[in-house]
PDB file of C-alpha atoms in Angstrom:
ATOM      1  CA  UNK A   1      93.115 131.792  92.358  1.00 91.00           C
ATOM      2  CA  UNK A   2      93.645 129.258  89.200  1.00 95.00           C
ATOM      3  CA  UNK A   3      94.731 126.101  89.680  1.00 96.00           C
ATOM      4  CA  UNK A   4      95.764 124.611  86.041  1.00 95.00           C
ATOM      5  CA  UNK A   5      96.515 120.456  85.835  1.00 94.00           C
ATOM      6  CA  UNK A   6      99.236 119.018  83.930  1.00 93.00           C
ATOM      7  CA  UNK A   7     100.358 114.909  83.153  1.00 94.00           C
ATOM      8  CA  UNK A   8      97.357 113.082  82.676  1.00 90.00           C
ATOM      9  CA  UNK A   9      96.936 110.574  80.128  1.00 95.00           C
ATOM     10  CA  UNK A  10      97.480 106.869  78.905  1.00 97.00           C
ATOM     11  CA  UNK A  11      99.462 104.347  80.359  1.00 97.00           C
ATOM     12  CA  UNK A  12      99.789 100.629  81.058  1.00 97.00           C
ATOM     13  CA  UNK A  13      98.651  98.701  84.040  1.00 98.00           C
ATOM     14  CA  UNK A  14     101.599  98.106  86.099  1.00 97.00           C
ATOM     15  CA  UNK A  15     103.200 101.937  84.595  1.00 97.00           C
ATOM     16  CA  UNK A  16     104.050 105.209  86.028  1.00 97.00           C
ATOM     17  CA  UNK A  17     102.405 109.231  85.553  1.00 97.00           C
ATOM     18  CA  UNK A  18     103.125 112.173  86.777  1.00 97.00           C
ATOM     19  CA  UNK A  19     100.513 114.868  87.432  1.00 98.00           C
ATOM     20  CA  UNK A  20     101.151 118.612  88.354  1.00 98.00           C
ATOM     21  CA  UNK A  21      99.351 121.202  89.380  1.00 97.00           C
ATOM     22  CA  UNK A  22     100.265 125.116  89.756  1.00 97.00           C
ATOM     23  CA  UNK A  23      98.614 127.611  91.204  1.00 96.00           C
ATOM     24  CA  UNK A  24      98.065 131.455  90.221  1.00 95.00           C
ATOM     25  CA  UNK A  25      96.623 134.431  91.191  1.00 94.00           C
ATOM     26  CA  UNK A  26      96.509 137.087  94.124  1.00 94.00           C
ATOM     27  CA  UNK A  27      96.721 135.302  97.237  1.00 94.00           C
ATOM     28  CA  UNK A  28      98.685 135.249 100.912  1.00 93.00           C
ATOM     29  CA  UNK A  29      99.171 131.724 101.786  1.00 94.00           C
ATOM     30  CA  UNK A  30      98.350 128.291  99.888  1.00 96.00           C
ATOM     31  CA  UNK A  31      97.597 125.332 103.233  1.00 97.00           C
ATOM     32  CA  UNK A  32      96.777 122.335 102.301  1.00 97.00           C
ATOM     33  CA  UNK A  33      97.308 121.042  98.413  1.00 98.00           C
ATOM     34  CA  UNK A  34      95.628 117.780  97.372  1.00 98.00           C
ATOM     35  CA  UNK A  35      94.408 115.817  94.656  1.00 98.00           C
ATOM     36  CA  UNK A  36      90.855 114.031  94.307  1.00 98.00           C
ATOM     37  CA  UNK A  37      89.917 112.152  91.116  1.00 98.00           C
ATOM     38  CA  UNK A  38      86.205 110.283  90.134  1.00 97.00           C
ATOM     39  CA  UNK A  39      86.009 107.667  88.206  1.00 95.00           C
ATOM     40  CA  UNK A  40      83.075 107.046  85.674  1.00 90.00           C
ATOM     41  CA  UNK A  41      80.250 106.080  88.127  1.00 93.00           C
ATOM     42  CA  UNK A  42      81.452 106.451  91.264  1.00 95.00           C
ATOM     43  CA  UNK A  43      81.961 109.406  93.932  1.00 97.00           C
ATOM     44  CA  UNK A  44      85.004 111.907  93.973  1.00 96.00           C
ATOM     45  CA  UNK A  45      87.289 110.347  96.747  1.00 97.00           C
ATOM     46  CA  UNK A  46      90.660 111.819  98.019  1.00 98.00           C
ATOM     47  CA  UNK A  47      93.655 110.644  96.993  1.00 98.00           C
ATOM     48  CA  UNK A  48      96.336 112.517  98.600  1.00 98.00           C
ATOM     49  CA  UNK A  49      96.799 115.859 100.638  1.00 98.00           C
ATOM     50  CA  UNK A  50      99.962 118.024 101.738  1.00 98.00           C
ATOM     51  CA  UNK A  51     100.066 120.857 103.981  1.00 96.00           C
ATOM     52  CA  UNK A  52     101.988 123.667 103.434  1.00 88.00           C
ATOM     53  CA  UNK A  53     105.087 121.986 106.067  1.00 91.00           C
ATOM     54  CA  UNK A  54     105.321 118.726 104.158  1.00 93.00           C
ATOM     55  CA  UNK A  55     103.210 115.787 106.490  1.00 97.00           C
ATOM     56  CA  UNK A  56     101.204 113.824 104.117  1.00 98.00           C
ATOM     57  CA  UNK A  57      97.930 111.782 103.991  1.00 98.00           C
ATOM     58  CA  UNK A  58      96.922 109.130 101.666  1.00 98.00           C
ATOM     59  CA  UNK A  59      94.165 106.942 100.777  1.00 98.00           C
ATOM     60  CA  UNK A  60      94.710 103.571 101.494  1.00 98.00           C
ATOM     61  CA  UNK A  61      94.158 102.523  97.544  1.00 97.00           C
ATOM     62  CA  UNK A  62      97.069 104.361  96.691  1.00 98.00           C
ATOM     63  CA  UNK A  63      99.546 104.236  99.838  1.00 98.00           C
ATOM     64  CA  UNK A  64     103.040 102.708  98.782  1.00 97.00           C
ATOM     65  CA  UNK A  65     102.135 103.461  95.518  1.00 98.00           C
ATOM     66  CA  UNK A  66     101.616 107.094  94.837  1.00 98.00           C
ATOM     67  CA  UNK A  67     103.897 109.743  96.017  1.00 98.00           C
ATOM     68  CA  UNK A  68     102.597 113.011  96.990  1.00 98.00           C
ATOM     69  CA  UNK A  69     104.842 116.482  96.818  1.00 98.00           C
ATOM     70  CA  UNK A  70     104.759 120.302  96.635  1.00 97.00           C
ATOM     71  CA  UNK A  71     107.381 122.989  95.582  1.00 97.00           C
ATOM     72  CA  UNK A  72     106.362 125.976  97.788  1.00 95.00           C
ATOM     73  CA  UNK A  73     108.352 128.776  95.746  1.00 95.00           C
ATOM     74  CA  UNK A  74     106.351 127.493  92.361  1.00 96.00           C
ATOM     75  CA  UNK A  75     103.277 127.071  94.185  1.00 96.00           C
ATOM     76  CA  UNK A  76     103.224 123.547  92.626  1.00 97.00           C
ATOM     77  CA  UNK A  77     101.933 120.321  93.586  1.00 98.00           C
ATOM     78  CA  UNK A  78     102.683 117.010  92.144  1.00 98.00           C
ATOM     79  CA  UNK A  79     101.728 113.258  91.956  1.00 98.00           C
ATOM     80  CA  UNK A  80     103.788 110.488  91.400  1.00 98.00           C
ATOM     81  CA  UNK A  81     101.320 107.675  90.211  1.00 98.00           C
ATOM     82  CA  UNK A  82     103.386 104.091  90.112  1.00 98.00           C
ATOM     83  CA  UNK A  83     102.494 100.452  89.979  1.00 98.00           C
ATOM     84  CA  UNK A  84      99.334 101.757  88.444  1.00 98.00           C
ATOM     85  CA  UNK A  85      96.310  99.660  88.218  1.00 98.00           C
ATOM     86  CA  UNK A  86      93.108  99.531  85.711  1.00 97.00           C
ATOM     87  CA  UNK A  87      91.235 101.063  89.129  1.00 96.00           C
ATOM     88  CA  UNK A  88      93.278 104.104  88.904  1.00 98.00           C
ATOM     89  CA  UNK A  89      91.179 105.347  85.850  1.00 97.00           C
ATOM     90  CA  UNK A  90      89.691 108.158  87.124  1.00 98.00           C
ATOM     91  CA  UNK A  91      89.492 112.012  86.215  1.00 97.00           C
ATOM     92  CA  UNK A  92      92.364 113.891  88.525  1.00 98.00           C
ATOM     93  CA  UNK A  93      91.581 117.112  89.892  1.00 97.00           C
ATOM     94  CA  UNK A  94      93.839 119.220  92.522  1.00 97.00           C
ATOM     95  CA  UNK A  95      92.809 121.313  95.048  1.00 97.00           C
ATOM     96  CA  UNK A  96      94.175 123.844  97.451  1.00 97.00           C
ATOM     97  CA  UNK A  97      93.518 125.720 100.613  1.00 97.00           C
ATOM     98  CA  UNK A  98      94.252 129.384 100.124  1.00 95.00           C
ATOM     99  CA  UNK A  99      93.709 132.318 101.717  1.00 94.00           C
ATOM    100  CA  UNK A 100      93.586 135.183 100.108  1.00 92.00           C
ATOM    101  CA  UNK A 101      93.540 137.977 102.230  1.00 92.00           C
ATOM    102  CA  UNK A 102      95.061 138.146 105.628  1.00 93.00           C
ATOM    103  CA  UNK A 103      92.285 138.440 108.406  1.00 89.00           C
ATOM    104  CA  UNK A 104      89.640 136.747 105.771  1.00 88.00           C
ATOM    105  CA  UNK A 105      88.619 132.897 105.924  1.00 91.00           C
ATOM    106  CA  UNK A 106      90.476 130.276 103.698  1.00 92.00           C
ATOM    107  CA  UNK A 107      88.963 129.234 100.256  1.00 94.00           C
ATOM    108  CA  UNK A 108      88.902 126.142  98.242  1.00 95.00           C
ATOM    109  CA  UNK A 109      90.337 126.182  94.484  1.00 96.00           C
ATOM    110  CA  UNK A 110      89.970 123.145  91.993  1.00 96.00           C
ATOM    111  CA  UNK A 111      92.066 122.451  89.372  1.00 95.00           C
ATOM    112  CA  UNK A 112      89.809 121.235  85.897  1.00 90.00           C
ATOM    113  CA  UNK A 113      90.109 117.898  86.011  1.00 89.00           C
ATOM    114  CA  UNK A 114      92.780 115.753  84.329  1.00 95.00           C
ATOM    115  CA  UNK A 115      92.150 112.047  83.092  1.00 96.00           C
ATOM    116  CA  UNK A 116      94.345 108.930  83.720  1.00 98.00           C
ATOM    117  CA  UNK A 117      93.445 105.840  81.729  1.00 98.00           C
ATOM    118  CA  UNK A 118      95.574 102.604  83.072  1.00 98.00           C
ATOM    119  CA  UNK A 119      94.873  99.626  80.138  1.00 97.00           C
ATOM    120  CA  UNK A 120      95.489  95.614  80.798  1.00 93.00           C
TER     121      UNK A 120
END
């Protein structure tokens, strides 16, 4: 299973980003898709998760503010980042649940990691 990042970059305090992440490969069944992200100095913390039937979870830095989504058929997960702050400056990485073989446990993928910079 890859998991490939899209959408990071540069943007103003106060701005908007959107991140994606697909997934490819041989697999069954994709559960839970999420994105982490560690900024310089600090530990990786989650940011947002989705299972596979839509309920969401979100840290509490980035409720109201970030929008969490998936697009089962394109095995695709997204992140709408608004109201950004300078704190959101982190590297982004996805992750998902998969399993893939029936009858066999559940993996973890990552995504390589994709930076957001938020400036004053």
């Amino acid at each position: 299973v890859q998991l490939q990042a899209f959408g990071g970059g540069l943007a103003q305090a106060g701005g908007s980003l959107r991140l994606s992440c697909a997934a490819s490969g041989r697999f069954v069944r994709i559960y839970d898709m999420g994105w982490y992200r560690q900024a310089p100095g600090k530990t990786r913390e989650l940011v947002a998760v989705i299972g596979n039937s839509g309920s969401t979870n979100y840290a509490d830095s980035v409720k109201g503010r970030f929008t969490i989504s998936r697009d089962n058929a394109k095995n695709t997960v997204y992140l709408e980042m608004s109201s950004l702050k300078t704190e959101d400056t982190a590297a982004y990485s996805c992750n998902a649940n998969v399993r893939i073989h029936w009858g066999r446990s559940t993996v973890d993928a990552w995504g390589q990691g994709t930076l957001v910079t938020v400036s004053s």
